[in-house]
């Protein structure tokens, strides 16, 4: 029979545990982890990058992503392949990004709809925009523009935002404004306008901005908050009356047109912005490298031409600034959507 001295056994167990803990300490050495992250970032990218556009091919965001991707792959030395995954207002495609490995090889086009508006329109979301993404760079912000049917504006002598508000204060219940659908940027701009001014109007949603504008041109609706690029031809040809843009800054495309804030409507800032996002947890050095590559890509003349065709003023930012901006937009649209009691499901 083997006899073990209790004191000796205790020492052996303690020694074994000490060795195990030492091994674990080596395994989880933070210095080793930091070196691994540094090596990963230094070697990034070493394979193809997938860029998810959560909208159908052929649209303006798709074209911008492809044009910019060509320039970015020249900078990074690896292919950037655009993949379109449309559906549920962009939620399906962006959920693919949220669920991807946080290694910088799956990126996506995050826009105001998916990152700030949809979370308040849908009862169930496949991702949390505040927690599931690492913002890379804000690329652009396209203003909406407040336009009126020309005959309506002429008949009632409406020449600026003040005269419009004065008219709506007396006759708002008789006035229709059109939008591209419930929960669209034009709808939310209209609801915010009503809230900020205290006037009344009836919202008429259409299946897209094009039929909404046709209704405006036919005087079936009297006003609309439309995407600037879409309305620019009618504004320049004097088919509609433009009163103001909805962003805080004037648009370079209509430099003489004031903002709504300049026109006396406090705290009014609605634009269609978009930028690049990565899954949450993507290492900061990789985010920084991507931010630099996309910022350089935005300087390309071909990219700038594509952006201008969208009526867009370029707005490249740091990753931190984009993160702060996206969070503030999420809170802003929460107030607008909940105040107007808008739901899509």
GROMACS .gro file of C-alpha atoms in nm:
model
  345
    1UNK     CA    1   0.000   0.000   0.000
    2UNK     CA    2   0.127   0.344  -0.094
    3UNK     CA    3   0.106   0.595   0.184
    4UNK     CA    4   0.091   0.967   0.102
    5UNK     CA    5   0.187   1.220   0.360
    6UNK     CA    6  -0.095   1.481   0.379
    7UNK     CA    7   0.156   1.763   0.395
    8UNK     CA    8   0.344   1.632   0.091
    9UNK     CA    9   0.021   1.580  -0.104
   10UNK     CA   10  -0.089   1.935  -0.028
   11UNK     CA   11   0.241   2.070  -0.159
   12UNK     CA   12   0.212   1.865  -0.480
   13UNK     CA   13  -0.142   1.991  -0.544
   14UNK     CA   14  -0.039   2.349  -0.479
   15UNK     CA   15   0.257   2.314  -0.716
   16UNK     CA   16   0.037   2.162  -0.988
   17UNK     CA   17  -0.219   2.440  -0.955
   18UNK     CA   18   0.056   2.699  -0.969
   19UNK     CA   19   0.188   2.549  -1.292
   20UNK     CA   20  -0.162   2.546  -1.441
   21UNK     CA   21  -0.223   2.908  -1.350
   22UNK     CA   22   0.116   3.002  -1.490
   23UNK     CA   23   0.027   2.827  -1.815
   24UNK     CA   24  -0.305   3.007  -1.833
   25UNK     CA   25  -0.134   3.335  -1.765
   26UNK     CA   26   0.098   3.271  -2.056
   27UNK     CA   27  -0.194   3.174  -2.278
   28UNK     CA   28  -0.381   3.497  -2.203
   29UNK     CA   29  -0.082   3.726  -2.186
   30UNK     CA   30  -0.218   4.069  -2.289
   31UNK     CA   31   0.115   4.156  -2.448
   32UNK     CA   32   0.086   3.852  -2.675
   33UNK     CA   33  -0.271   3.947  -2.761
   34UNK     CA   34  -0.164   4.300  -2.844
   35UNK     CA   35   0.115   4.172  -3.066
   36UNK     CA   36  -0.133   3.944  -3.245
   37UNK     CA   37  -0.369   4.236  -3.308
   38UNK     CA   38  -0.082   4.450  -3.430
   39UNK     CA   39   0.032   4.176  -3.667
   40UNK     CA   40  -0.324   4.128  -3.793
   41UNK     CA   41  -0.360   4.500  -3.863
   42UNK     CA   42  -0.016   4.523  -4.023
   43UNK     CA   43  -0.102   4.241  -4.263
   44UNK     CA   44  -0.452   4.372  -4.336
   45UNK     CA   45  -0.591   4.320  -4.590
   46UNK     CA   46  -0.455   3.995  -4.727
   47UNK     CA   47  -0.771   3.873  -4.900
   48UNK     CA   48  -1.083   4.004  -5.074
   49UNK     CA   49  -1.307   4.247  -4.885
   50UNK     CA   50  -1.683   4.200  -4.914
   51UNK     CA   51  -1.889   4.519  -4.919
   52UNK     CA   52  -2.262   4.470  -4.858
   53UNK     CA   53  -2.503   4.721  -5.010
   54UNK     CA   54  -2.846   4.657  -4.849
   55UNK     CA   55  -3.034   4.784  -5.155
   56UNK     CA   56  -3.097   4.654  -5.510
   57UNK     CA   57  -2.828   4.693  -5.778
   58UNK     CA   58  -2.845   4.992  -6.007
   59UNK     CA   59  -2.945   5.251  -5.749
   60UNK     CA   60  -2.739   5.557  -5.655
   61UNK     CA   61  -2.594   5.403  -5.337
   62UNK     CA   62  -2.497   5.090  -5.529
   63UNK     CA   63  -2.324   5.298  -5.796
   64UNK     CA   64  -2.142   5.503  -5.532
   65UNK     CA   65  -2.026   5.190  -5.348
   66UNK     CA   66  -1.889   5.034  -5.667
   67UNK     CA   67  -1.713   5.349  -5.783
   68UNK     CA   68  -1.560   5.406  -5.442
   69UNK     CA   69  -1.471   5.038  -5.404
   70UNK     CA   70  -1.258   5.053  -5.719
   71UNK     CA   71  -1.058   5.339  -5.574
   72UNK     CA   72  -1.025   5.179  -5.230
   73UNK     CA   73  -0.895   4.852  -5.370
   74UNK     CA   74  -0.621   5.046  -5.548
   75UNK     CA   75  -0.523   5.192  -5.211
   76UNK     CA   76  -0.542   4.868  -5.010
   77UNK     CA   77  -0.410   4.631  -5.275
   78UNK     CA   78  -0.699   4.385  -5.241
   79UNK     CA   79  -1.027   4.347  -5.428
   80UNK     CA   80  -1.343   4.504  -5.287
   81UNK     CA   81  -1.644   4.302  -5.406
   82UNK     CA   82  -1.986   4.464  -5.380
   83UNK     CA   83  -2.271   4.233  -5.281
   84UNK     CA   84  -2.633   4.351  -5.298
   85UNK     CA   85  -2.864   4.211  -5.028
   86UNK     CA   86  -3.190   4.406  -5.039
   87UNK     CA   87  -3.504   4.371  -4.832
   88UNK     CA   88  -3.689   4.502  -4.526
   89UNK     CA   89  -3.580   4.860  -4.584
   90UNK     CA   90  -3.213   4.763  -4.581
   91UNK     CA   91  -3.232   4.558  -4.261
   92UNK     CA   92  -3.156   4.223  -4.427
   93UNK     CA   93  -2.831   4.332  -4.586
   94UNK     CA   94  -2.702   4.518  -4.284
   95UNK     CA   95  -2.782   4.225  -4.055
   96UNK     CA   96  -2.532   4.026  -4.265
   97UNK     CA   97  -2.265   4.277  -4.168
   98UNK     CA   98  -2.365   4.275  -3.801
   99UNK     CA   99  -2.332   3.895  -3.787
  100UNK     CA  100  -2.001   3.874  -3.974
  101UNK     CA  101  -1.661   3.815  -3.818
  102UNK     CA  102  -1.511   4.139  -3.690
  103UNK     CA  103  -1.194   4.119  -3.896
  104UNK     CA  104  -1.243   4.396  -4.153
  105UNK     CA  105  -1.329   4.163  -4.441
  106UNK     CA  106  -1.704   4.230  -4.433
  107UNK     CA  107  -1.813   4.592  -4.457
  108UNK     CA  108  -2.147   4.752  -4.535
  109UNK     CA  109  -2.320   5.069  -4.643
  110UNK     CA  110  -2.488   5.211  -4.336
  111UNK     CA  111  -2.745   5.480  -4.408
  112UNK     CA  112  -2.978   5.700  -4.208
  113UNK     CA  113  -3.268   5.460  -4.274
  114UNK     CA  114  -3.100   5.148  -4.138
  115UNK     CA  115  -2.887   5.312  -3.869
  116UNK     CA  116  -3.126   5.571  -3.726
  117UNK     CA  117  -3.485   5.542  -3.856
  118UNK     CA  118  -3.572   5.173  -3.896
  119UNK     CA  119  -3.510   5.084  -3.529
  120UNK     CA  120  -3.810   5.301  -3.438
  121UNK     CA  121  -4.032   5.197  -3.731
  122UNK     CA  122  -4.003   4.819  -3.683
  123UNK     CA  123  -4.100   4.639  -3.364
  124UNK     CA  124  -3.834   4.376  -3.428
  125UNK     CA  125  -3.489   4.447  -3.568
  126UNK     CA  126  -3.223   4.189  -3.664
  127UNK     CA  127  -2.950   4.412  -3.518
  128UNK     CA  128  -2.891   4.697  -3.276
  129UNK     CA  129  -2.731   4.987  -3.465
  130UNK     CA  130  -2.588   5.130  -3.143
  131UNK     CA  131  -2.410   4.807  -3.042
  132UNK     CA  132  -2.356   4.583  -3.346
  133UNK     CA  133  -2.143   4.806  -3.569
  134UNK     CA  134  -1.810   4.983  -3.569
  135UNK     CA  135  -1.857   5.298  -3.780
  136UNK     CA  136  -1.569   5.351  -4.024
  137UNK     CA  137  -1.641   5.676  -4.207
  138UNK     CA  138  -1.931   5.906  -4.290
  139UNK     CA  139  -1.921   5.962  -4.664
  140UNK     CA  140  -2.196   6.199  -4.760
  141UNK     CA  141  -2.514   6.380  -4.661
  142UNK     CA  142  -2.781   6.464  -4.919
  143UNK     CA  143  -3.035   6.729  -4.812
  144UNK     CA  144  -3.404   6.714  -4.877
  145UNK     CA  145  -3.566   7.025  -5.019
  146UNK     CA  146  -3.908   7.171  -4.944
  147UNK     CA  147  -4.086   7.219  -5.277
  148UNK     CA  148  -4.434   7.348  -5.362
  149UNK     CA  149  -4.665   7.306  -5.656
  150UNK     CA  150  -4.607   7.618  -5.865
  151UNK     CA  151  -4.974   7.704  -5.923
  152UNK     CA  152  -5.050   7.662  -5.554
  153UNK     CA  153  -4.760   7.887  -5.452
  154UNK     CA  154  -4.850   8.152  -5.711
  155UNK     CA  155  -5.221   8.157  -5.626
  156UNK     CA  156  -5.160   8.205  -5.255
  157UNK     CA  157  -4.853   8.429  -5.291
  158UNK     CA  158  -4.625   8.189  -5.104
  159UNK     CA  159  -4.267   8.297  -5.164
  160UNK     CA  160  -4.082   8.176  -4.855
  161UNK     CA  161  -4.117   7.955  -4.548
  162UNK     CA  162  -4.281   8.230  -4.342
  163UNK     CA  163  -4.562   8.289  -4.590
  164UNK     CA  164  -4.612   7.912  -4.617
  165UNK     CA  165  -4.641   7.872  -4.240
  166UNK     CA  166  -4.881   8.167  -4.222
  167UNK     CA  167  -5.101   8.008  -4.489
  168UNK     CA  168  -5.091   7.663  -4.327
  169UNK     CA  169  -5.184   7.812  -3.990
  170UNK     CA  170  -5.520   7.905  -4.142
  171UNK     CA  171  -5.573   7.639  -4.410
  172UNK     CA  172  -5.346   7.348  -4.314
  173UNK     CA  173  -5.628   7.096  -4.285
  174UNK     CA  174  -5.699   7.149  -4.656
  175UNK     CA  175  -5.339   7.093  -4.767
  176UNK     CA  176  -5.180   6.762  -4.866
  177UNK     CA  177  -4.811   6.679  -4.865
  178UNK     CA  178  -4.679   6.376  -5.050
  179UNK     CA  179  -4.392   6.143  -4.971
  180UNK     CA  180  -4.236   5.827  -5.104
  181UNK     CA  181  -4.405   5.621  -4.835
  182UNK     CA  182  -4.471   5.585  -4.464
  183UNK     CA  183  -4.148   5.619  -4.269
  184UNK     CA  184  -3.957   5.771  -4.560
  185UNK     CA  185  -3.729   6.070  -4.510
  186UNK     CA  186  -3.988   6.291  -4.678
  187UNK     CA  187  -4.259   6.169  -4.442
  188UNK     CA  188  -4.046   6.229  -4.134
  189UNK     CA  189  -3.944   6.573  -4.258
  190UNK     CA  190  -4.311   6.661  -4.301
  191UNK     CA  191  -4.399   6.542  -3.952
  192UNK     CA  192  -4.108   6.733  -3.800
  193UNK     CA  193  -4.216   7.044  -3.990
  194UNK     CA  194  -4.566   7.011  -3.845
  195UNK     CA  195  -4.426   6.967  -3.495
  196UNK     CA  196  -4.183   7.258  -3.514
  197UNK     CA  197  -4.435   7.502  -3.662
  198UNK     CA  198  -4.758   7.382  -3.501
  199UNK     CA  199  -4.938   7.366  -3.837
  200UNK     CA  200  -5.154   7.087  -3.974
  201UNK     CA  201  -5.123   6.903  -4.308
  202UNK     CA  202  -5.247   6.570  -4.441
  203UNK     CA  203  -4.980   6.316  -4.534
  204UNK     CA  204  -5.039   6.126  -4.860
  205UNK     CA  205  -4.791   5.835  -4.895
  206UNK     CA  206  -4.703   5.694  -5.238
  207UNK     CA  207  -4.510   5.389  -5.350
  208UNK     CA  208  -4.189   5.577  -5.410
  209UNK     CA  209  -4.072   5.934  -5.457
  210UNK     CA  210  -4.144   5.947  -5.832
  211UNK     CA  211  -4.524   5.903  -5.808
  212UNK     CA  212  -4.522   6.135  -5.507
  213UNK     CA  213  -4.364   6.407  -5.718
  214UNK     CA  214  -4.600   6.345  -6.009
  215UNK     CA  215  -4.887   6.405  -5.766
  216UNK     CA  216  -4.724   6.732  -5.661
  217UNK     CA  217  -4.678   6.846  -6.022
  218UNK     CA  218  -5.046   6.769  -6.088
  219UNK     CA  219  -5.148   6.969  -5.777
  220UNK     CA  220  -5.300   6.659  -5.621
  221UNK     CA  221  -5.066   6.739  -5.334
  222UNK     CA  222  -4.936   7.087  -5.266
  223UNK     CA  223  -4.596   7.035  -5.111
  224UNK     CA  224  -4.327   6.776  -5.062
  225UNK     CA  225  -3.991   6.723  -4.892
  226UNK     CA  226  -3.795   6.560  -5.172
  227UNK     CA  227  -3.439   6.442  -5.223
  228UNK     CA  228  -3.241   6.733  -5.366
  229UNK     CA  229  -3.094   6.541  -5.659
  230UNK     CA  230  -3.439   6.420  -5.761
  231UNK     CA  231  -3.595   6.767  -5.756
  232UNK     CA  232  -3.304   6.967  -5.893
  233UNK     CA  233  -3.416   6.946  -6.261
  234UNK     CA  234  -3.768   7.069  -6.176
  235UNK     CA  235  -3.627   7.346  -5.956
  236UNK     CA  236  -3.386   7.464  -6.224
  237UNK     CA  237  -3.658   7.455  -6.493
  238UNK     CA  238  -3.895   7.652  -6.268
  239UNK     CA  239  -4.157   7.373  -6.262
  240UNK     CA  240  -4.178   7.379  -5.882
  241UNK     CA  241  -4.111   7.640  -5.615
  242UNK     CA  242  -3.824   7.557  -5.377
  243UNK     CA  243  -3.833   7.727  -5.037
  244UNK     CA  244  -3.554   7.572  -4.827
  245UNK     CA  245  -3.326   7.274  -4.771
  246UNK     CA  246  -3.372   7.057  -4.464
  247UNK     CA  247  -3.010   7.026  -4.348
  248UNK     CA  248  -2.819   7.258  -4.115
  249UNK     CA  249  -2.591   7.373  -4.396
  250UNK     CA  250  -2.689   7.508  -4.735
  251UNK     CA  251  -2.630   7.289  -5.038
  252UNK     CA  252  -2.357   7.383  -5.281
  253UNK     CA  253  -2.600   7.292  -5.559
  254UNK     CA  254  -2.847   7.563  -5.454
  255UNK     CA  255  -2.626   7.803  -5.263
  256UNK     CA  256  -2.887   8.082  -5.263
  257UNK     CA  257  -3.156   7.861  -5.110
  258UNK     CA  258  -3.174   7.902  -4.731
  259UNK     CA  259  -3.200   7.626  -4.475
  260UNK     CA  260  -3.519   7.579  -4.276
  261UNK     CA  261  -3.333   7.693  -3.967
  262UNK     CA  262  -3.229   8.013  -4.144
  263UNK     CA  263  -3.596   8.052  -4.236
  264UNK     CA  264  -3.701   8.054  -3.872
  265UNK     CA  265  -3.771   7.683  -3.804
  266UNK     CA  266  -3.558   7.595  -3.501
  267UNK     CA  267  -3.373   7.265  -3.462
  268UNK     CA  268  -3.449   7.127  -3.807
  269UNK     CA  269  -3.188   6.900  -3.963
  270UNK     CA  270  -3.288   6.607  -4.184
  271UNK     CA  271  -3.062   6.465  -4.451
  272UNK     CA  272  -3.006   6.135  -4.628
  273UNK     CA  273  -2.659   6.037  -4.509
  274UNK     CA  274  -2.461   5.721  -4.562
  275UNK     CA  275  -2.125   5.578  -4.462
  276UNK     CA  276  -1.916   5.265  -4.418
  277UNK     CA  277  -1.964   5.033  -4.119
  278UNK     CA  278  -1.790   4.719  -3.996
  279UNK     CA  279  -1.901   4.461  -3.738
  280UNK     CA  280  -1.861   4.568  -3.376
  281UNK     CA  281  -1.528   4.458  -3.232
  282UNK     CA  282  -1.326   4.520  -3.547
  283UNK     CA  283  -0.975   4.615  -3.424
  284UNK     CA  284  -0.912   4.988  -3.413
  285UNK     CA  285  -0.597   4.971  -3.630
  286UNK     CA  286  -0.803   4.808  -3.906
  287UNK     CA  287  -1.079   5.069  -3.869
  288UNK     CA  288  -0.814   5.341  -3.897
  289UNK     CA  289  -0.665   5.184  -4.209
  290UNK     CA  290  -1.009   5.159  -4.371
  291UNK     CA  291  -1.096   5.516  -4.276
  292UNK     CA  292  -0.779   5.640  -4.441
  293UNK     CA  293  -0.840   5.436  -4.757
  294UNK     CA  294  -1.199   5.554  -4.795
  295UNK     CA  295  -1.108   5.916  -4.721
  296UNK     CA  296  -0.845   5.898  -4.995
  297UNK     CA  297  -1.097   5.736  -5.227
  298UNK     CA  298  -1.333   6.028  -5.175
  299UNK     CA  299  -1.070   6.256  -5.328
  300UNK     CA  300  -1.090   6.074  -5.661
  301UNK     CA  301  -1.252   6.284  -5.932
  302UNK     CA  302  -1.463   5.993  -6.058
  303UNK     CA  303  -1.600   5.931  -5.710
  304UNK     CA  304  -1.674   6.298  -5.657
  305UNK     CA  305  -1.860   6.310  -5.989
  306UNK     CA  306  -2.073   6.013  -5.881
  307UNK     CA  307  -2.148   6.182  -5.550
  308UNK     CA  308  -2.239   6.510  -5.719
  309UNK     CA  309  -2.480   6.323  -5.944
  310UNK     CA  310  -2.661   6.226  -5.623
  311UNK     CA  311  -2.686   6.589  -5.514
  312UNK     CA  312  -2.443   6.510  -5.239
  313UNK     CA  313  -2.205   6.736  -5.053
  314UNK     CA  314  -1.910   6.524  -4.943
  315UNK     CA  315  -1.874   6.476  -4.569
  316UNK     CA  316  -1.582   6.239  -4.495
  317UNK     CA  317  -1.521   6.207  -4.121
  318UNK     CA  318  -1.315   6.027  -3.861
  319UNK     CA  319  -1.452   5.698  -3.731
  320UNK     CA  320  -1.517   5.854  -3.390
  321UNK     CA  321  -1.704   6.150  -3.537
  322UNK     CA  322  -1.920   5.916  -3.744
  323UNK     CA  323  -1.994   5.705  -3.437
  324UNK     CA  324  -2.102   6.011  -3.237
  325UNK     CA  325  -2.310   6.145  -3.526
  326UNK     CA  326  -2.489   5.813  -3.584
  327UNK     CA  327  -2.577   5.792  -3.214
  328UNK     CA  328  -2.717   6.146  -3.211
  329UNK     CA  329  -2.921   6.069  -3.525
  330UNK     CA  330  -3.062   5.755  -3.362
  331UNK     CA  331  -3.189   5.962  -3.069
  332UNK     CA  332  -3.325   6.236  -3.294
  333UNK     CA  333  -3.534   6.002  -3.507
  334UNK     CA  334  -3.663   5.823  -3.199
  335UNK     CA  335  -3.830   6.150  -3.098
  336UNK     CA  336  -3.968   6.217  -3.447
  337UNK     CA  337  -4.105   5.866  -3.512
  338UNK     CA  338  -4.254   5.816  -3.168
  339UNK     CA  339  -4.406   6.164  -3.160
  340UNK     CA  340  -4.581   6.097  -3.494
  341UNK     CA  341  -4.670   5.739  -3.388
  342UNK     CA  342  -4.537   5.584  -3.712
  343UNK     CA  343  -4.504   5.204  -3.734
  344UNK     CA  344  -4.439   4.977  -4.032
  345UNK     CA  345  -4.522   4.643  -3.867
   0.00000   0.00000   0.00000
